[in-house]
XYZ file of C-alpha atoms in Angstrom:
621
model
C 0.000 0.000 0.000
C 1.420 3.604 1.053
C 4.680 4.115 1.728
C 6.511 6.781 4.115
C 8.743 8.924 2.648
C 11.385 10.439 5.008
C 13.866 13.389 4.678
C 17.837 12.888 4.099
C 16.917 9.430 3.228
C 19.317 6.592 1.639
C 18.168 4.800 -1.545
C 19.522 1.417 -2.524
C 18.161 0.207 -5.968
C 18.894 -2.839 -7.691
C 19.413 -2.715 -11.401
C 18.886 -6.040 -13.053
C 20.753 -5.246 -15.869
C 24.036 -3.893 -14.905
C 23.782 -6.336 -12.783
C 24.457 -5.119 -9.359
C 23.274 -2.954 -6.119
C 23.927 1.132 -5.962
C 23.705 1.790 -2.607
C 23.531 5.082 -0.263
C 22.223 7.520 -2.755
C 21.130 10.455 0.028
C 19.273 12.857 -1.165
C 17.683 16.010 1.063
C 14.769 15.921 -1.362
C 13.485 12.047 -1.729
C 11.955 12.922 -4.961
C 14.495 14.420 -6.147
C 16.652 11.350 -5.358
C 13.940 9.019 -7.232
C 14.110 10.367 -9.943
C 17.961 10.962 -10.360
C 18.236 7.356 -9.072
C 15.981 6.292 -12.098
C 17.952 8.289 -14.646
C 21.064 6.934 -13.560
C 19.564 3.286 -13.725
C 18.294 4.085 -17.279
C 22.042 5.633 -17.983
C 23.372 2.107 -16.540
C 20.793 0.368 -18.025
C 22.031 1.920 -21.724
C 25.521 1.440 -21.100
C 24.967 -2.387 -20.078
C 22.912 -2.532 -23.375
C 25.938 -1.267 -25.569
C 28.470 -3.477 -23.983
C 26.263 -6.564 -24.423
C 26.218 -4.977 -28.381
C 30.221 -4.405 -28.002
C 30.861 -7.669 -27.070
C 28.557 -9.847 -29.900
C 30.008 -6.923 -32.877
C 33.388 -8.103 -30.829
C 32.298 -12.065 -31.903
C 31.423 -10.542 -35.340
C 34.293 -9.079 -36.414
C 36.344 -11.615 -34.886
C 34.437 -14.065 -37.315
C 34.554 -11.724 -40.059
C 38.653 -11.247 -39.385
C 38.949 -15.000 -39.794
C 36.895 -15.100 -42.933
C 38.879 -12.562 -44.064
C 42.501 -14.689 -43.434
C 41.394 -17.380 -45.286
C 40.270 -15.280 -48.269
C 43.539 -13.383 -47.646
C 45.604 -16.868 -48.164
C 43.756 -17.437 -51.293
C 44.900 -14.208 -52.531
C 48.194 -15.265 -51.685
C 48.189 -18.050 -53.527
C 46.478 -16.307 -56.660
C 49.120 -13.837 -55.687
C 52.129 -16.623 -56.130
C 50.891 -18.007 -59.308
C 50.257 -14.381 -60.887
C 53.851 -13.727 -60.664
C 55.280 -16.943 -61.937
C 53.278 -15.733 -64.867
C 54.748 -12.725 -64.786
C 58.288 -13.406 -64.735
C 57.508 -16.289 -67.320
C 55.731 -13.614 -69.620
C 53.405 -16.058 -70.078
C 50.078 -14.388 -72.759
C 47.812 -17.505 -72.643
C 43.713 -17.212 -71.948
C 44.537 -18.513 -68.360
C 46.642 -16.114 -67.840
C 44.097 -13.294 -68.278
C 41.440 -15.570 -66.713
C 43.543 -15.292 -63.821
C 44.527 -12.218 -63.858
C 40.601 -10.897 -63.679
C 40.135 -13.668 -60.513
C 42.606 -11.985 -58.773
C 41.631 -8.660 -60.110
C 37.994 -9.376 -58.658
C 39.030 -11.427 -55.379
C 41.779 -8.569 -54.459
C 38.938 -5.601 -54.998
C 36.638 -7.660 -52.396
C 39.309 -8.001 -50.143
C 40.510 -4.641 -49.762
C 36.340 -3.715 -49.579
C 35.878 -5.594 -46.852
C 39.311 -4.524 -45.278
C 37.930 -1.158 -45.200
C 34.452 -1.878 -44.126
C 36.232 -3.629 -40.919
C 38.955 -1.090 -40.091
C 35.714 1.382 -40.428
C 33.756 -0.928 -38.228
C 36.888 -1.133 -35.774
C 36.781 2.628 -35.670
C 32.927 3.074 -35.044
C 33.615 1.047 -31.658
C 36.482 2.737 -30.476
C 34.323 5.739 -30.677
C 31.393 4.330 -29.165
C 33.857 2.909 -25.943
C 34.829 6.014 -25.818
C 31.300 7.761 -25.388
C 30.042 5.317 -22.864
C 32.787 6.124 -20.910
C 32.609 10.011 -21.198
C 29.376 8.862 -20.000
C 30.309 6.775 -17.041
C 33.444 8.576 -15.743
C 32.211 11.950 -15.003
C 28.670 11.305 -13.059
C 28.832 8.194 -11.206
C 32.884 8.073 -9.349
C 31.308 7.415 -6.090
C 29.217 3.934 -7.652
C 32.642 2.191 -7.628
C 31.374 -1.449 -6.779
C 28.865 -1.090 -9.386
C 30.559 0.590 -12.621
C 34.335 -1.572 -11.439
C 32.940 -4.739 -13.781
C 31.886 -2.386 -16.999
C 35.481 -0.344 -16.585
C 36.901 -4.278 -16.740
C 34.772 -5.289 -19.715
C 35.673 -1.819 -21.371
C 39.258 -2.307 -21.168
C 39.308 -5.803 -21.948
C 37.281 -5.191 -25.584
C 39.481 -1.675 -25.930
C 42.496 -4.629 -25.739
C 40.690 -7.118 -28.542
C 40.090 -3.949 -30.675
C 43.610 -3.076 -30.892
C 44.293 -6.828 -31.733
C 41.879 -6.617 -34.141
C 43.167 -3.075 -35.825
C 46.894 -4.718 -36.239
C 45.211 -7.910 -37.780
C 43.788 -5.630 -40.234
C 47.026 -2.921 -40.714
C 48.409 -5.871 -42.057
C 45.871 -7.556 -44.534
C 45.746 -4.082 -45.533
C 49.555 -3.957 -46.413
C 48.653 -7.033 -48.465
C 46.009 -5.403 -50.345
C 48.319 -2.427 -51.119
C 51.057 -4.647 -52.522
C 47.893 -6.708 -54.676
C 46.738 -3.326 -55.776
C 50.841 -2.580 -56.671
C 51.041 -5.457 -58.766
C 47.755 -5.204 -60.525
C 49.102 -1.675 -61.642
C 52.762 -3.094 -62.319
C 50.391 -5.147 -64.861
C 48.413 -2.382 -66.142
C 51.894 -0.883 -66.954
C 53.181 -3.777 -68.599
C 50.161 -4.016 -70.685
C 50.444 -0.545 -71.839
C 53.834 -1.604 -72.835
C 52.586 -5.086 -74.787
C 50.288 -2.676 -76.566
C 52.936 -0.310 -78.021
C 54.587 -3.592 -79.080
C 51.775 -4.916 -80.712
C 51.447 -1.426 -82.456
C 54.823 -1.864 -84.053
C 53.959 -5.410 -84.670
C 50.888 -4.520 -86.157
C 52.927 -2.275 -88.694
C 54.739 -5.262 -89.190
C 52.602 -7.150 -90.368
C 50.840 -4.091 -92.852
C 54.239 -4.790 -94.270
C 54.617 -8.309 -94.650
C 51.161 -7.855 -96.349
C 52.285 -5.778 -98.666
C 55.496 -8.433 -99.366
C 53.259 -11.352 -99.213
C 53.310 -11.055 -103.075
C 57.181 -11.905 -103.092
C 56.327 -14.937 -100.782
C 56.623 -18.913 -101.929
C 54.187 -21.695 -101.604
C 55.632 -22.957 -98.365
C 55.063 -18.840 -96.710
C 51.534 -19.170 -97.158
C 51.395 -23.200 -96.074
C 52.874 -21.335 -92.861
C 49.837 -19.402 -92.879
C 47.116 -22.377 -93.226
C 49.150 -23.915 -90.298
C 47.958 -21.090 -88.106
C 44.500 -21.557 -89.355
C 44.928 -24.954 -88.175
C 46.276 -24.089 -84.715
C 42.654 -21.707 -84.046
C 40.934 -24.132 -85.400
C 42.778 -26.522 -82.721
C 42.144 -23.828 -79.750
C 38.685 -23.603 -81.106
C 38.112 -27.340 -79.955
C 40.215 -26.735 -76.710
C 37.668 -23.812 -76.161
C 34.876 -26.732 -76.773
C 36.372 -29.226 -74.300
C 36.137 -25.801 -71.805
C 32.852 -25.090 -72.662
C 31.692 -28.448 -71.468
C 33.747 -28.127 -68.625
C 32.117 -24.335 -67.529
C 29.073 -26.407 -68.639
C 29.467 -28.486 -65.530
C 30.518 -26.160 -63.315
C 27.374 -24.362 -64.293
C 25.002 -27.228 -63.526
C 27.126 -27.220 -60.153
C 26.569 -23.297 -59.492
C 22.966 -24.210 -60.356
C 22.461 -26.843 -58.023
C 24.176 -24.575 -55.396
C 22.206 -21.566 -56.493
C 18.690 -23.856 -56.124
C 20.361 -24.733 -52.745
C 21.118 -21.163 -51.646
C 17.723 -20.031 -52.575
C 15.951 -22.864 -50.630
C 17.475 -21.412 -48.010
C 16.179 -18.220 -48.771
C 13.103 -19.629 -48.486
C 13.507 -21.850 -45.119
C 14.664 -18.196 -43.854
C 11.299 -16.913 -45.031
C 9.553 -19.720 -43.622
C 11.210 -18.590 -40.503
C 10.632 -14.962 -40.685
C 6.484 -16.079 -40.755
C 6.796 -18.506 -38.119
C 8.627 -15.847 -36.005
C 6.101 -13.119 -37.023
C 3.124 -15.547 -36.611
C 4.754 -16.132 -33.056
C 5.190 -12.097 -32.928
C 1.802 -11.133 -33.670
C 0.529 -14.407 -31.321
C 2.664 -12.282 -28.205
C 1.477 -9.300 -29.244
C -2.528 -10.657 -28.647
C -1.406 -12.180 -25.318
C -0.162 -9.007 -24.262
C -3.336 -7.260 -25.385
C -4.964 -10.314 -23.752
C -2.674 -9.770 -20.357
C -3.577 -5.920 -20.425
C -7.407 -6.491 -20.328
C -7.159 -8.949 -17.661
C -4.975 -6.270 -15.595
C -7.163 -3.675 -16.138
C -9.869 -5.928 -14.967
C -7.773 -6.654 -11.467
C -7.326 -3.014 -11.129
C -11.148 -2.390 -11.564
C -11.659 -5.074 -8.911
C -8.667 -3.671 -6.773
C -10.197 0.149 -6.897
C -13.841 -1.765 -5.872
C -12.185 -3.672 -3.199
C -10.596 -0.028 -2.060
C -13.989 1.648 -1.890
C -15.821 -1.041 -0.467
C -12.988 -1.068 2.522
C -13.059 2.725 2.682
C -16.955 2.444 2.938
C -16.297 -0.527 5.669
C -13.518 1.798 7.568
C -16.371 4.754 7.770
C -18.898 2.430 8.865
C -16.741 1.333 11.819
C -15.821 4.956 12.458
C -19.864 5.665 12.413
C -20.305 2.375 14.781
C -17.399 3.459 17.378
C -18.511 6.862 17.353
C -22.220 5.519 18.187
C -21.131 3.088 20.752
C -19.028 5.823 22.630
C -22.262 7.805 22.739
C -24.038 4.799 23.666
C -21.819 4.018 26.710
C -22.277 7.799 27.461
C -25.906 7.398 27.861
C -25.377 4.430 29.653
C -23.247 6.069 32.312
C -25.970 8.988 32.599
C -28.390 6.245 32.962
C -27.014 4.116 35.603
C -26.381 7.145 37.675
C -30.164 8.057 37.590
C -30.480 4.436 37.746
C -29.042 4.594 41.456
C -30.695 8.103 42.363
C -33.687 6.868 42.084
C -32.685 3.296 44.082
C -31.718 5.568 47.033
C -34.836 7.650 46.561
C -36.881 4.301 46.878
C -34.807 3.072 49.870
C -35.625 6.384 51.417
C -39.538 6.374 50.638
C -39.391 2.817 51.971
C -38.085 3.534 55.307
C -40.729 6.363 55.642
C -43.452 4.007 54.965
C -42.095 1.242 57.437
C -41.945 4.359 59.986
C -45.701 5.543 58.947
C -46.369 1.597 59.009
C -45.051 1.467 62.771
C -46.652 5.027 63.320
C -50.410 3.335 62.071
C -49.822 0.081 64.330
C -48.799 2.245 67.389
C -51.608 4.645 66.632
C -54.345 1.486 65.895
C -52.796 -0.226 69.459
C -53.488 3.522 70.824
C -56.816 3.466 69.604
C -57.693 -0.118 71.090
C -56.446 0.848 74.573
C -58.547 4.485 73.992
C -61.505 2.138 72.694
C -60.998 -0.015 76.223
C -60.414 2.767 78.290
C -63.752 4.182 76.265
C -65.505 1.046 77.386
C -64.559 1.308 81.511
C -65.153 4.995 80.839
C -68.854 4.285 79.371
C -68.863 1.999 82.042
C -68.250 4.965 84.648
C -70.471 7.349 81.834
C -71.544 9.448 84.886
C -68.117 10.207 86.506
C -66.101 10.109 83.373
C -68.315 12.357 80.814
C -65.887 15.204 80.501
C -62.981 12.355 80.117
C -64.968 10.755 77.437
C -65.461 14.176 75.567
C -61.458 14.725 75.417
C -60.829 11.494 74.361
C -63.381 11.857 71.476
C -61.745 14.942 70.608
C -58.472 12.568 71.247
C -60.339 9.807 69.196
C -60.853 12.214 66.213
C -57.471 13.419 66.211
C -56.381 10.489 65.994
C -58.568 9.159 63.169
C -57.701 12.613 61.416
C -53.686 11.883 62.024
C -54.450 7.803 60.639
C -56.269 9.202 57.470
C -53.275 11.385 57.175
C -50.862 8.858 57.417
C -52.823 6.326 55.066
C -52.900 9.148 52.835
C -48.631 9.405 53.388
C -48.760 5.837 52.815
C -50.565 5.494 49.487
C -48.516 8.248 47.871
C -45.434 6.918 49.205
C -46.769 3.347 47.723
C -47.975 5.268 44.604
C -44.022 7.082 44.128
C -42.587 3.628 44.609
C -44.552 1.816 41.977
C -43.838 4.662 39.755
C -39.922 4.069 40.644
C -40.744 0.658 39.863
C -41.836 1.291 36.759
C -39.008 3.797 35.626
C -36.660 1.202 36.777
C -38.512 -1.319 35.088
C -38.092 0.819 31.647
C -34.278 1.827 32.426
C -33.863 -1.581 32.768
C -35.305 -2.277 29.357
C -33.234 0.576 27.826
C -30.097 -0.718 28.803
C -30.910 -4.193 27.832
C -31.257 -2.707 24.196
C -28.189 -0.535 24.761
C -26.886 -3.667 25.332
C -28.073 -5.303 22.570
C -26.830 -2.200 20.602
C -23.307 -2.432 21.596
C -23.376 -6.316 20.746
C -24.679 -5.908 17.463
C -22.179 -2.894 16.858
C -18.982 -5.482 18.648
C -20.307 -7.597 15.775
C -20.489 -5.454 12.873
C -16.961 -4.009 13.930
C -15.732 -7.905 13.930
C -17.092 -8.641 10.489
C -15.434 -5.677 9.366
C -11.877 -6.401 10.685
C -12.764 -9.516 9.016
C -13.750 -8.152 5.476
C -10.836 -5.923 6.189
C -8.498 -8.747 6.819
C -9.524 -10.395 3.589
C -9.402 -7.790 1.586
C -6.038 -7.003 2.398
C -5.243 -10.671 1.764
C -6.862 -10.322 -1.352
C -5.622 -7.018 -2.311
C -1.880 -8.735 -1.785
C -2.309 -11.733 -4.021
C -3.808 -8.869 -6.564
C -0.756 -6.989 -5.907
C 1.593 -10.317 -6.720
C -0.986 -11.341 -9.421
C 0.112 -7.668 -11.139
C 3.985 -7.746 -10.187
C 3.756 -11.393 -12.192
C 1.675 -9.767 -15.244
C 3.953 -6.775 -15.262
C 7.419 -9.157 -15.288
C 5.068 -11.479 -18.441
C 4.733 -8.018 -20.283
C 8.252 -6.993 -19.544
C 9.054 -10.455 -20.733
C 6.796 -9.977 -23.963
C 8.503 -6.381 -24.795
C 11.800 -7.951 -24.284
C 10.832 -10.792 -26.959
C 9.447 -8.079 -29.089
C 12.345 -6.227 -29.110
C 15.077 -8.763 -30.178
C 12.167 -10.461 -33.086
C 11.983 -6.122 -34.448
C 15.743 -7.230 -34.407
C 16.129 -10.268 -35.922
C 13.620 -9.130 -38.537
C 15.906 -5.998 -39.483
C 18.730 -7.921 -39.613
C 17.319 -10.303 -41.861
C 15.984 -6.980 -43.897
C 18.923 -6.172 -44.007
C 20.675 -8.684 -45.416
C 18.291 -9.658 -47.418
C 19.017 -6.210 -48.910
C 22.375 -6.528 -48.850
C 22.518 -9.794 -50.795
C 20.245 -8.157 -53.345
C 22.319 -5.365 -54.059
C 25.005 -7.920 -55.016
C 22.933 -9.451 -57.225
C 21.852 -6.525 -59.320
C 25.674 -5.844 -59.226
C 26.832 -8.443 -60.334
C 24.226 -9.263 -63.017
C 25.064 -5.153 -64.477
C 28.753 -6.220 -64.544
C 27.676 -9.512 -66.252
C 26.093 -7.027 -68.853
C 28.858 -4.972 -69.358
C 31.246 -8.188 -69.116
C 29.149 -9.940 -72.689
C 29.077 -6.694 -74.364
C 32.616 -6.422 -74.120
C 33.255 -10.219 -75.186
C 30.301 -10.040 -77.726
C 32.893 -6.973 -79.280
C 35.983 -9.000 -79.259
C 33.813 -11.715 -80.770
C 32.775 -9.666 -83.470
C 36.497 -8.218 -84.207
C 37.626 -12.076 -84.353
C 34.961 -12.964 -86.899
C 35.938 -10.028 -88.773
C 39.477 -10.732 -89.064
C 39.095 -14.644 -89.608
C 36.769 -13.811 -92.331
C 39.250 -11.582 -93.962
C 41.533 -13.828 -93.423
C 39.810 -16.784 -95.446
C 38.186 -14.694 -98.066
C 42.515 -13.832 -98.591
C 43.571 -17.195 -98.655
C 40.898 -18.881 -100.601
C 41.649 -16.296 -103.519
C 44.766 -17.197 -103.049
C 44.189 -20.744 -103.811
C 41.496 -20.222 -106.446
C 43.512 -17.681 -108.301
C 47.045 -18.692 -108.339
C 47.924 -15.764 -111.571
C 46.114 -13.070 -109.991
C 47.484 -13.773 -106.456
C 49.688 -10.645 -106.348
C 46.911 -8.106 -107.577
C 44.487 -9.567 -105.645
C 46.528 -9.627 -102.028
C 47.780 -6.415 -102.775
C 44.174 -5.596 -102.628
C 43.455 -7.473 -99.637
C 46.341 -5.890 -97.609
C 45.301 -2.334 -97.932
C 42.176 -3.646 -96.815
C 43.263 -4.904 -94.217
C 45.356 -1.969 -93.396
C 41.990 -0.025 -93.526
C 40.171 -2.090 -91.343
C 43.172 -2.427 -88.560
C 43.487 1.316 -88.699
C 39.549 1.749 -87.970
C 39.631 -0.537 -85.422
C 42.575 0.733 -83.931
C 41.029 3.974 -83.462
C 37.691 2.257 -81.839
C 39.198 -0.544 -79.531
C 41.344 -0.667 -76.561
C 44.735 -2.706 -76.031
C 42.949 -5.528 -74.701
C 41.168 -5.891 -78.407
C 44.331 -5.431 -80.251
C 46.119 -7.766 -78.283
C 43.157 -10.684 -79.006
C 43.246 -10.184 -82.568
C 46.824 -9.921 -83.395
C 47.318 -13.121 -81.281
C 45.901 -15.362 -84.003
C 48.383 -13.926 -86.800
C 51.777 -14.707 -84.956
C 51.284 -17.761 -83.011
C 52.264 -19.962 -86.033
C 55.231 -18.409 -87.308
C 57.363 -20.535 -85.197
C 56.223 -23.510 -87.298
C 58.783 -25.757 -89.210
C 58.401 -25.774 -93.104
C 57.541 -29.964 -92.846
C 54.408 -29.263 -90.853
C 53.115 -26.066 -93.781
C 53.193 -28.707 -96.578
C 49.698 -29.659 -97.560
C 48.079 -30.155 -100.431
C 45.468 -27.773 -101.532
C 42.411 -30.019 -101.061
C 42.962 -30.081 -97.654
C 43.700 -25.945 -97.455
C 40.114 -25.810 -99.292
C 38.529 -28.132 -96.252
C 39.869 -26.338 -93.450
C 38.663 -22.818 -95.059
C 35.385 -24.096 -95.105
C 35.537 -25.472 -92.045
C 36.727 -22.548 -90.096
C 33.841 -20.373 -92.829
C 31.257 -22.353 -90.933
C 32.187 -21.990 -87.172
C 29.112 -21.002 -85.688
C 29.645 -16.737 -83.748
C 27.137 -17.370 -81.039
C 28.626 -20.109 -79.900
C 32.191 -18.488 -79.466
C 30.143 -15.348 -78.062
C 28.323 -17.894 -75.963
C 31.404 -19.353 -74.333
C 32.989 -15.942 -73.497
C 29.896 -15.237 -71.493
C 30.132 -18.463 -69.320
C 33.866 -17.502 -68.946
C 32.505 -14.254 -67.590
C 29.310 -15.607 -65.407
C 32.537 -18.071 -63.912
C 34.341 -15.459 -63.152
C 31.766 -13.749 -61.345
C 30.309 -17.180 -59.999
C 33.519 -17.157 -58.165
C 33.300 -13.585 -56.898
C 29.237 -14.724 -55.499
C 31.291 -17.824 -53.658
C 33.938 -15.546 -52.182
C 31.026 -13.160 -50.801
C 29.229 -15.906 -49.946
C 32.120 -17.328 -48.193
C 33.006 -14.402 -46.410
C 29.241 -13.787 -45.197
């Protein structure tokens, strides 16, 4: 029920969450004191909150840091390889394959180095607030606040772990990122070479007309190897084929996971919105209590003024009594008094009737002496009716004296009756005050189980909110990596995009220049006298076309297409000899080599490549 609340007062409060007592807060004003005491406990409250946070982003990037070394190992070893080829000057298709993996998986690393050594710093500044916020105010709660300095210092110690971890993986992005542009320089220099090659080979076109037999045999033997890489690009394409049923199955896998996630996310709303009617639920049945609680209140107010009304009668009561009895025993004395006058008029009438038998005798002897007693017998007549006049007297004493004690009778008789119902009265009001400390008892009884009934429904709704809370959480994290992972979709489907227009271009540069190639060639086999005219023709053709597409392509282009006239040059002059039959087939053949397959198996060579940029995010998540 009430409480007292007395001056220069010490409060001890408990706080559940940081987990201790803060004792002795004195305060001149107590409610001044309450209500510092409950901002400090919120204060507390909030700072146990953020070190709980601290300590599972602590777990997090912990997890995130080891993630992070094994992609960082991979890199390594991409790293390893990339500069074998380097040093080798290797220009094969797996070199450049490799190349953009390591191009791709170095970019995410040094992301999501900088997303943790951001991170890092976002919690140094946050230790630092909560304890700009502890410090200053509370120096006198040392008991309570000594296990949140320990767990502060101890995560300030991980952090700095943590931020050297990362100092170094981000040395080994910078010296990724230093290679990658050591390449990008030593392309630039590959391209000016292929530039001079490229007027090279304008003029070896334009001596091609000085050329034998066995020159241009050398020729068809390159046409052969393409034709050759062609197939080894086939045997790939099955090969990415596989791997692509693989990335499907694990794709179908990931997104049935998406979907057991979803599942999830309903059950936990379902079980959300089920809390959220038992809480509703909870509160009517509280307010319901509290309705009966205020009732019970009135009805013991109404019970506490009825046994004020009751004493307050039964004092009066007694009051009268007292009044009562004392007239009570007045009027006993009178009665004693009016008795003992009648038992002296009683004695008075018997010595007066025994006086009036001796005067009757004495009247007989005097009648008997009538002659010499005449005068006596006059005086005692006179005596005689004084006497009778003195007995009417006293009969007349005598009946009111009888007549005042039967009235005293009676008024005792009635006081007597009184108090008997004052009596009865006070019983009935001994009674009524009884059953009221008795409703009064049980009331209190039942207002304390109410009391525990409501502490219990409070702690379920705290309970409820606290559950509410951490499913508003789960359900934004899940938001938000749902998000998160969409965002890399969409990115990496645009770069996907912008990865097949690219190959779709060198694509159609190849077709142009194998096309120009064969159309060459098979003149030159089907006109034998005309071959000088005719390749003459062809070379400032293709002098044309390398200058237009010089001006439209980068070095990447140029370094494709130039690829496919200088491989073979290294070939000895026993493989070039063929017969011309056999030239004509493998024109025809290479005429009829379908484009959207080629442009078909540089896009799975792309979706790999970013397949394998999904797995590392994936991996890393």
């Amino acid at each position: 029920m009430d409480t007292d609340i007395l001056p220069d007062s010490t409060v001890s409060v408990f706080d559940g969450e940081a987990g201790g007592w803060i004792k002795e807060l004195s305060h001149n004003d107590p409610m001044e004191g309450i209500s510092s005491t409950g901002e400090m406990v919120r204060e507390l409250g909030s700072v146990h909150e953020f070190l709980v946070r601290l300590e599972l982003d602590l777990a997090r990037a912990s997890e995130k840091l080891l993630n992070l070394n094994i992609l960082m190992t991979h890199v390594a070893a991409m790293e390893s390889d990339f500069e074998s080829f380097l040093e080798k000057d290797e220009t094969h298709v797996d070199s450049t394959e490799k190349a953009l993996q390591f191009d791709l998986l170095s970019g995410i690393f040094d992301s999501e180095v900088r997303e943790l050594d951001d991170f890092i710093a976002t919690l140094q500044r946050e230790i630092l607030n909560a304890r700009e916020i502890i410090m200053p105010s509370y120096k006198h709660l040392d008991e309570a606040l000594f296990g949140m300095e320990e767990k502060l210092h101890d995560s300030e110690e991980s952090l700095n772990q943590l931020q050297d971890q990362v100092s170094e993986m981000r040395t080994q992005s910078a010296k990724c990122r230093r290679i990658l542009s050591s390449l990008s320089a030593k392309e630039n220099d590959d391209d000016k070479l292929h530039t001079s090659e490229t007027s090279g080979f304008l003029d070896m076109n334009a001596k091609i007309q000085m050329q034998t037999s066995e020159q241009q045999r050398h020729i068809l033997r390159m046409l052969e190897k393409s034709l050759a890489r062609e197939l080894d690009l086939e045997k790939s394409f099955t090969e990415t084929k596989l791997t692509e049923e693989e990335l499907k199955l694990r794709l179908h896998d990931s997104v049935q996971q998406v979907l057991s996630m979803e599942e999830q996310t309903t059950v936990l709303l379902q079980k959300f919105f089920e809390a959220d009617n038992v809480a509703e639920v909870l509160m009517g049945t509280s307010k319901e209590l509290m309705g009966l609680l205020q009732l019970s209140k009135l009805s013991l107010n109404c019970a506490i003024q009825r046994e004020g009304v009751l004493k307050s009668n039964l004092q009066d009561s007694s009051k009268v009594f007292n009044v009562k009895k004392g007239e009570i025993m007045n009027l006993r004395e009178k009665s004693d008094k009016e008795e003992r006058r009648a038992k002296s008029a009683e004695a008075r009438c018997k010595l007066l009737e025994d006086a009036v038998k001796k005067l009757n005798e004495e009247l007989s002897l005097v009648r008997k002496n009538e002659n010499s007693v005449t005068e006596k017998v006059d005086s005692l007549e006179k005596k005689l009716q004084e006497a009778d006049i003195q007995l009417e007297e006293q009969v007349a004493v005598i009946d009111a004296s009888e007549e005042k004690q039967n009235m005293m009778y009676s008024e005792i008789s009635d006081m007597e009756h009184l108090i008997e119902d004052m009596r009865s009265k006070v019983s009935e009001a001994e009674s009524r005050a009884d059953s009221a400390e008795e409703k009064w008892i049980i009331l209190s009884e039942s207002n304390a189980e109410l009391g525990e009934e409501l502490n219990d429904l409070r702690g379920r709704l705290e309970c409820l909110e606290a559950s509410m809370h951490q499913e508003e959480k789960t359900k934004g994290e899940i938001a938000r990596d749902i998000n998160l992972r969409t965002k890399v979709m969409t990115d990496l489907v645009m770069k996907l995009a912008i990865e097949r227009e690219h190959v779709q271009n060198q694509i159609s540069s190849l077709m142009k220049e194998n096309i120009f190639s064969a159309e060459k060639f098979q003149a030159v086999s089907i006109h034998p006298s005309v071959k000088i005219g005719k390749e003459a023709l062809f070379s400032k053709r293709g002098g044309a076309d390398v200058s237009s597409e010089k001006e439209a392509k980068e070095g990447k282009e140029f370094f494709a297409s130039n690829k496919l006239g200088f491989e073979g040059q290294d070939v000895s002059e026993a493989e070039a000899e063929s017969d011309p039959a056999d030239l004509k087939s493998k024109l025809d053949s290479a005429r009829t080599i379908d484009a959207g397959r080629l442009s078909f198996k540089f896009i799975v060579v792309a979706i790999l490549v970013s397949l394998i940029a999904i797995i590392a995010t994936c991996f890393l998540k």
